[in-house]
């Protein structure tokens, strides 16, 4: 007696795609929360004097799915620093090019002098990085995706 394969491969593929989409949606929702927390942390704990508002305006986050921006947080104009908003988003998009597959969270301070301010001992993104090291693994464990 021969073994017969009765598997509906089309139904299996549809189920796998639906499951992958549910997982991606859960990760994206989690990253949206994390992005809000990190942007708020960076903006509130930044201990530099923001004369133009550009540095704080350039702080933000984008979430990518297969290289496409699906969500963004931050990049709001502070103290009239509209060029900071544009610089931050442009910088985040440049970094995004390195992540053409999967889900990625990119958090930036996009002004070209942000690293200089941080090198002088000021908190530009440092507190956000520390917060990320705590919150990201915890949130991923809650999703059971680690």
XYZ file of N, CA and C in Angstrom:
438
model
N 0.845 -1.169 0.000
C 0.000 0.000 0.000
C 0.891 1.231 0.000
N 0.596 2.176 -0.882
C 1.417 3.377 -1.047
C 0.999 4.455 -0.048
N 1.971 5.261 0.325
C 1.704 6.415 1.193
C 1.273 7.572 0.300
N 0.146 8.202 0.677
C -0.408 9.297 -0.120
C -0.294 10.589 0.685
N 0.230 11.619 0.052
C 0.361 12.944 0.683
C -0.912 13.734 0.416
N -1.701 13.973 1.471
C -2.955 14.712 1.352
C -2.837 16.146 1.845
N -1.638 16.623 1.998
C -1.411 17.973 2.508
C -1.875 19.011 1.508
N -2.638 19.981 2.011
C -3.051 21.121 1.184
C -1.973 22.198 1.351
N -1.012 22.187 0.447
C 0.134 23.091 0.566
C -0.257 24.555 0.417
N -1.280 24.840 -0.369
C -1.748 26.228 -0.488
C -2.303 26.722 0.844
N -3.108 25.895 1.505
C -3.664 26.265 2.805
C -2.547 26.415 3.841
N -1.550 25.555 3.766
C -0.416 25.642 4.675
C 0.351 26.954 4.477
N 0.584 27.332 3.227
C 1.284 28.588 2.937
C 0.479 29.795 3.423
N -0.838 29.769 3.210
C -1.693 30.869 3.677
C -1.613 30.978 5.195
N -1.690 29.853 5.885
C -1.607 29.845 7.354
C -0.257 30.385 7.822
N 0.819 29.997 7.178
C 2.151 30.471 7.567
C 2.281 31.973 7.329
N 1.748 32.463 6.220
C 1.805 33.899 5.935
C 0.975 34.692 6.944
N -0.192 34.192 7.292
C -1.031 34.866 8.288
C -0.340 34.898 9.647
N 0.300 33.812 10.007
C 1.013 33.758 11.288
C 2.180 34.737 11.289
N 2.922 34.808 10.195
C 4.039 35.751 10.094
C 3.545 37.189 10.189
N 2.412 37.485 9.565
C 1.838 38.833 9.628
C 1.405 39.182 11.045
N 0.809 38.229 11.768
C 0.412 38.474 13.164
C 1.632 38.755 14.027
N 2.700 37.993 13.815
C 3.932 38.200 14.575
C 4.519 39.570 14.256
N 4.568 39.929 12.979
C 5.089 41.245 12.593
C 4.271 42.371 13.214
N 2.933 42.231 13.206
C 2.084 43.266 13.816
C 2.365 43.398 15.303
N 2.563 42.276 15.983
C 2.853 42.315 17.420
C 4.202 42.982 17.677
N 5.188 42.666 16.876
C 6.511 43.285 17.036
C 6.420 44.784 16.749
N 5.715 45.159 15.710
C 5.595 46.577 15.352
C 4.888 47.352 16.456
N 3.804 46.805 17.008
C 3.118 47.482 18.119
C 4.049 47.647 19.316
N 4.818 46.611 19.605
C 5.762 46.673 20.712
C 6.841 47.715 20.433
N 7.378 47.727 19.221
C 8.390 48.718 18.851
C 7.827 50.133 18.885
N 6.549 50.311 18.548
C 5.944 51.643 18.624
C 5.955 52.148 20.065
N 5.608 51.271 20.988
C 5.650 51.645 22.407
C 7.081 51.971 22.828
N 8.015 51.105 22.461
C 9.421 51.318 22.824
C 9.934 52.625 22.228
N 9.586 52.903 20.986
C 10.026 54.138 20.331
C 9.538 55.358 21.100
N 8.279 55.357 21.492
C 7.733 56.485 22.259
C 8.495 56.676 23.565
N 8.756 55.581 24.261
C 9.476 55.650 25.534
C 10.886 56.208 25.326
N 11.589 55.710 24.308
C 12.973 56.129 24.085
C 13.067 57.571 23.621
N 12.174 57.992 22.754
C 12.191 59.381 22.288
C 11.894 60.320 23.462
N 10.904 59.973 24.250
C 10.576 60.800 25.420
C 11.761 60.866 26.383
N 12.402 59.724 26.613
C 13.567 59.666 27.507
C 14.687 60.577 26.997
N 14.998 60.483 25.709
C 16.088 61.281 25.140
C 15.770 62.773 25.209
N 14.561 63.126 24.914
C 14.203 64.550 24.921
C 14.163 65.124 26.331
N 13.662 64.357 27.271
C 13.527 64.880 28.637
C 14.842 64.860 29.401
N 15.679 63.862 29.156
C 16.922 63.741 29.910
C 18.100 64.444 29.239
N 17.900 64.956 28.035
C 18.978 65.670 27.350
C 19.436 66.843 28.198
N 20.684 66.819 28.646
C 21.181 67.845 29.573
C 22.054 68.887 28.877
N 21.739 69.205 27.661
C 22.455 70.207 26.887
C 21.547 71.421 26.717
N 22.152 72.543 26.417
C 21.376 73.749 26.146
C 21.045 73.749 24.657
N 19.777 73.662 24.378
C 19.312 73.580 22.998
C 18.935 74.987 22.537
N 19.892 75.690 21.969
C 19.694 77.096 21.616
C 18.724 77.281 20.455
N 18.745 76.387 19.489
C 17.902 76.539 18.298
C 16.707 75.594 18.290
N 16.712 74.575 19.125
C 15.673 73.557 19.115
C 15.929 72.455 18.101
N 16.959 72.622 17.292
C 17.208 71.649 16.229
C 17.614 70.277 16.751
N 18.463 70.222 17.783
C 18.928 68.920 18.269
C 17.763 68.107 18.830
N 16.958 68.707 19.694
C 15.805 67.974 20.233
C 14.789 67.640 19.135
N 14.635 68.524 18.168
C 13.708 68.266 17.061
C 14.179 67.102 16.193
N 15.495 66.869 16.168
C 16.047 65.808 15.321
C 15.971 64.435 15.969
N 15.517 64.371 17.215
C 15.413 63.090 17.919
C 14.099 62.420 17.542
N 14.219 61.179 17.113
C 13.029 60.432 16.744
C 13.359 58.995 16.423
N 12.341 58.267 16.025
C 12.496 56.843 15.734
C 11.629 56.472 14.543
N 12.099 55.508 13.791
C 11.299 54.921 12.727
C 11.294 53.411 12.905
N 10.222 52.803 12.463
C 10.098 51.346 12.485
C 9.979 50.891 11.046
N 10.779 49.893 10.712
C 10.835 49.388 9.340
C 10.310 47.965 9.283
N 9.624 47.667 8.211
C 9.244 46.301 7.888
C 9.714 46.060 6.466
N 10.677 45.164 6.335
C 11.279 44.850 5.040
C 11.724 46.112 4.297
N 12.380 46.998 5.037
C 12.972 48.194 4.456
C 12.037 49.370 4.277
N 10.751 49.188 4.557
C 9.763 50.261 4.391
C 9.381 50.828 5.761
N 9.296 52.139 5.867
C 8.893 52.768 7.121
C 7.394 52.515 7.326
N 7.080 51.897 8.470
C 5.684 51.616 8.792
C 5.183 52.479 9.945
N 6.117 53.120 10.654
C 5.734 53.972 11.772
C 6.885 54.908 12.089
N 6.546 56.061 12.652
C 7.583 56.980 13.109
C 7.119 57.670 14.371
N 8.089 58.075 15.171
C 7.816 58.725 16.441
C 8.841 59.824 16.640
N 8.430 60.901 17.266
C 9.349 62.010 17.481
C 9.428 62.891 16.262
N 10.578 63.512 16.088
C 10.821 64.438 14.981
C 9.843 65.617 15.002
N 9.296 65.947 16.183
C 8.430 67.115 16.290
C 9.283 68.358 16.465
N 8.814 69.453 15.906
C 9.533 70.721 15.995
C 9.500 71.229 17.431
N 10.692 71.524 17.970
C 10.853 72.088 19.309
C 11.520 73.446 19.153
N 10.984 74.457 19.789
C 11.572 75.804 19.778
C 11.873 76.305 18.359
N 11.042 75.976 17.408
C 11.240 76.447 16.044
C 12.319 75.714 15.270
N 12.785 74.574 15.768
C 13.867 73.835 15.118
C 13.401 72.935 13.994
N 12.772 73.512 12.986
C 12.220 72.697 11.902
C 13.300 72.021 11.070
N 14.475 72.622 10.961
C 15.525 71.940 10.193
C 15.998 70.688 10.935
N 15.888 70.682 12.262
C 16.228 69.492 13.033
C 15.307 68.336 12.722
N 14.023 68.639 12.567
C 13.049 67.613 12.207
C 13.422 66.971 10.875
N 13.728 67.803 9.898
C 14.087 67.289 8.573
C 15.391 66.503 8.612
N 16.394 67.035 9.314
C 17.690 66.353 9.413
C 17.543 65.001 10.102
N 16.771 64.969 11.180
C 16.584 63.722 11.918
C 15.927 62.645 11.088
N 14.862 63.009 10.403
C 14.153 62.028 9.578
C 15.016 61.569 8.404
N 15.744 62.494 7.803
C 16.640 62.129 6.695
C 17.722 61.173 7.170
N 18.305 61.448 8.327
C 19.348 60.578 8.873
C 18.787 59.190 9.192
N 17.602 59.143 9.784
C 16.974 57.847 10.095
C 16.726 57.054 8.817
N 16.314 57.738 7.752
C 16.070 57.057 6.481
C 17.369 56.536 5.873
N 18.464 57.255 6.054
C 19.760 56.774 5.565
C 20.162 55.500 6.296
N 19.959 55.470 7.594
C 20.280 54.270 8.382
C 19.357 53.119 7.974
N 18.115 53.432 7.666
C 17.129 52.415 7.293
C 17.571 51.600 6.089
N 18.361 52.196 5.210
C 18.814 51.484 4.017
C 19.607 50.228 4.363
N 20.173 50.176 5.556
C 20.959 49.012 5.975
C 20.077 47.854 6.458
N 18.762 48.063 6.507
C 17.848 47.042 7.031
C 16.743 46.728 6.022
N 17.093 46.054 4.919
C 16.098 45.792 3.880
C 15.151 44.631 4.200
N 15.440 43.855 5.238
C 14.599 42.699 5.562
C 14.280 42.679 7.044
N 13.122 42.155 7.361
C 12.726 41.998 8.749
C 12.152 43.276 9.336
N 12.055 43.277 10.669
C 11.532 44.424 11.407
C 12.693 45.075 12.135
N 12.784 46.404 12.055
C 13.875 47.122 12.709
C 13.342 48.395 13.347
N 13.943 48.764 14.473
C 13.661 50.018 15.158
C 14.931 50.849 15.098
N 14.832 52.063 14.556
C 15.974 52.966 14.426
C 15.658 54.222 15.228
N 16.504 54.542 16.207
C 16.348 55.747 17.019
C 17.561 56.625 16.761
N 17.321 57.910 16.457
C 18.424 58.805 16.100
C 18.289 60.165 16.758
N 19.440 60.827 16.859
C 19.529 62.276 17.042
C 20.230 62.721 15.766
N 19.491 63.331 14.865
C 19.952 63.481 13.491
C 20.794 64.682 13.146
N 21.012 65.590 14.065
C 21.850 66.742 13.729
C 23.306 66.288 13.638
N 24.039 66.868 12.690
C 25.419 66.432 12.467
C 26.319 66.700 13.665
N 25.924 67.557 14.578
C 26.748 67.862 15.752
C 26.324 67.087 17.002
N 25.354 66.173 16.876
C 24.876 65.411 18.035
C 26.005 64.609 18.678
N 26.846 63.986 17.875
C 27.964 63.198 18.414
C 28.956 64.101 19.140
N 29.170 65.294 18.630
C 30.084 66.250 19.277
C 29.548 66.653 20.654
N 28.251 66.919 20.734
C 27.635 67.278 22.015
C 27.761 66.107 22.991
N 27.508 64.895 22.515
C 27.625 63.709 23.368
C 29.065 63.487 23.807
N 30.023 63.734 22.910
C 31.445 63.550 23.246
C 31.893 64.523 24.329
N 31.190 65.621 24.470
C 31.516 66.600 25.512
C 30.863 66.233 26.846
N 30.306 65.029 26.921
C 29.752 64.534 28.173
C 28.278 64.844 28.377
N 27.616 65.337 27.373
C 26.197 65.652 27.481
C 25.353 64.451 27.050
N 24.207 64.332 27.667
C 23.296 63.226 27.367
C 22.415 63.609 26.187
N 22.728 63.073 25.026
C 21.892 63.289 23.847
C 20.984 62.065 23.678
N 21.587 60.881 23.564
C 20.832 59.635 23.463
C 21.247 58.610 24.526
N 22.218 58.956 25.351
C 22.761 57.983 26.316
C 21.694 57.397 27.225
N 20.843 58.245 27.777
C 19.803 57.728 28.672
C 18.811 56.852 27.903
N 18.556 57.184 26.656
C 17.654 56.366 25.834
C 18.278 55.006 25.545
N 19.595 54.987 25.312
C 20.285 53.716 25.070
C 20.199 52.832 26.314
N 20.437 53.423 27.473
C 20.340 52.653 28.721
C 18.920 52.126 28.926
N 17.945 52.951 28.638
C 16.547 52.535 28.761
C 16.251 51.396 27.785
N 16.780 51.496 26.565
C 16.567 50.449 25.558
C 17.162 49.127 26.003
N 18.345 49.187 26.609
C 18.983 47.950 27.077
C 18.145 47.249 28.131
N 17.323 48.003 28.847
C 16.434 47.429 29.848
C 15.102 46.990 29.236
N 14.491 47.869 28.481
C 13.107 47.648 28.048
C 12.980 46.689 26.856
N 13.911 46.730 25.914
C 13.771 45.891 24.718
C 13.802 44.397 25.060
N 14.799 43.902 25.790
C 14.775 42.463 26.109
C 13.536 42.054 26.902
N 13.098 42.913 27.806
C 11.918 42.601 28.610
C 10.665 42.507 27.734
N 10.511 43.450 26.822
C 9.345 43.434 25.940
C 9.399 42.240 24.979
N 10.579 41.889 24.501
C 10.704 40.741 23.593
C 10.384 39.442 24.338
N 10.793 39.370 25.611
C 10.448 38.181 26.405
C 8.924 38.073 26.546
N 8.254 39.201 26.727
C 6.796 39.176 26.849
C 6.135 38.673 25.570
N 6.784 38.919 24.425
C 6.267 38.416 23.157
C 6.684 36.971 22.893
N 7.561 36.433 23.737
C 8.118 35.103 23.555
C 8.836 34.965 22.209
N 9.584 36.005 21.833
C 10.287 36.002 20.557
C 11.812 36.054 20.718
N 12.307 35.919 21.910
C 13.752 36.037 22.118
C 14.408 34.783 21.732
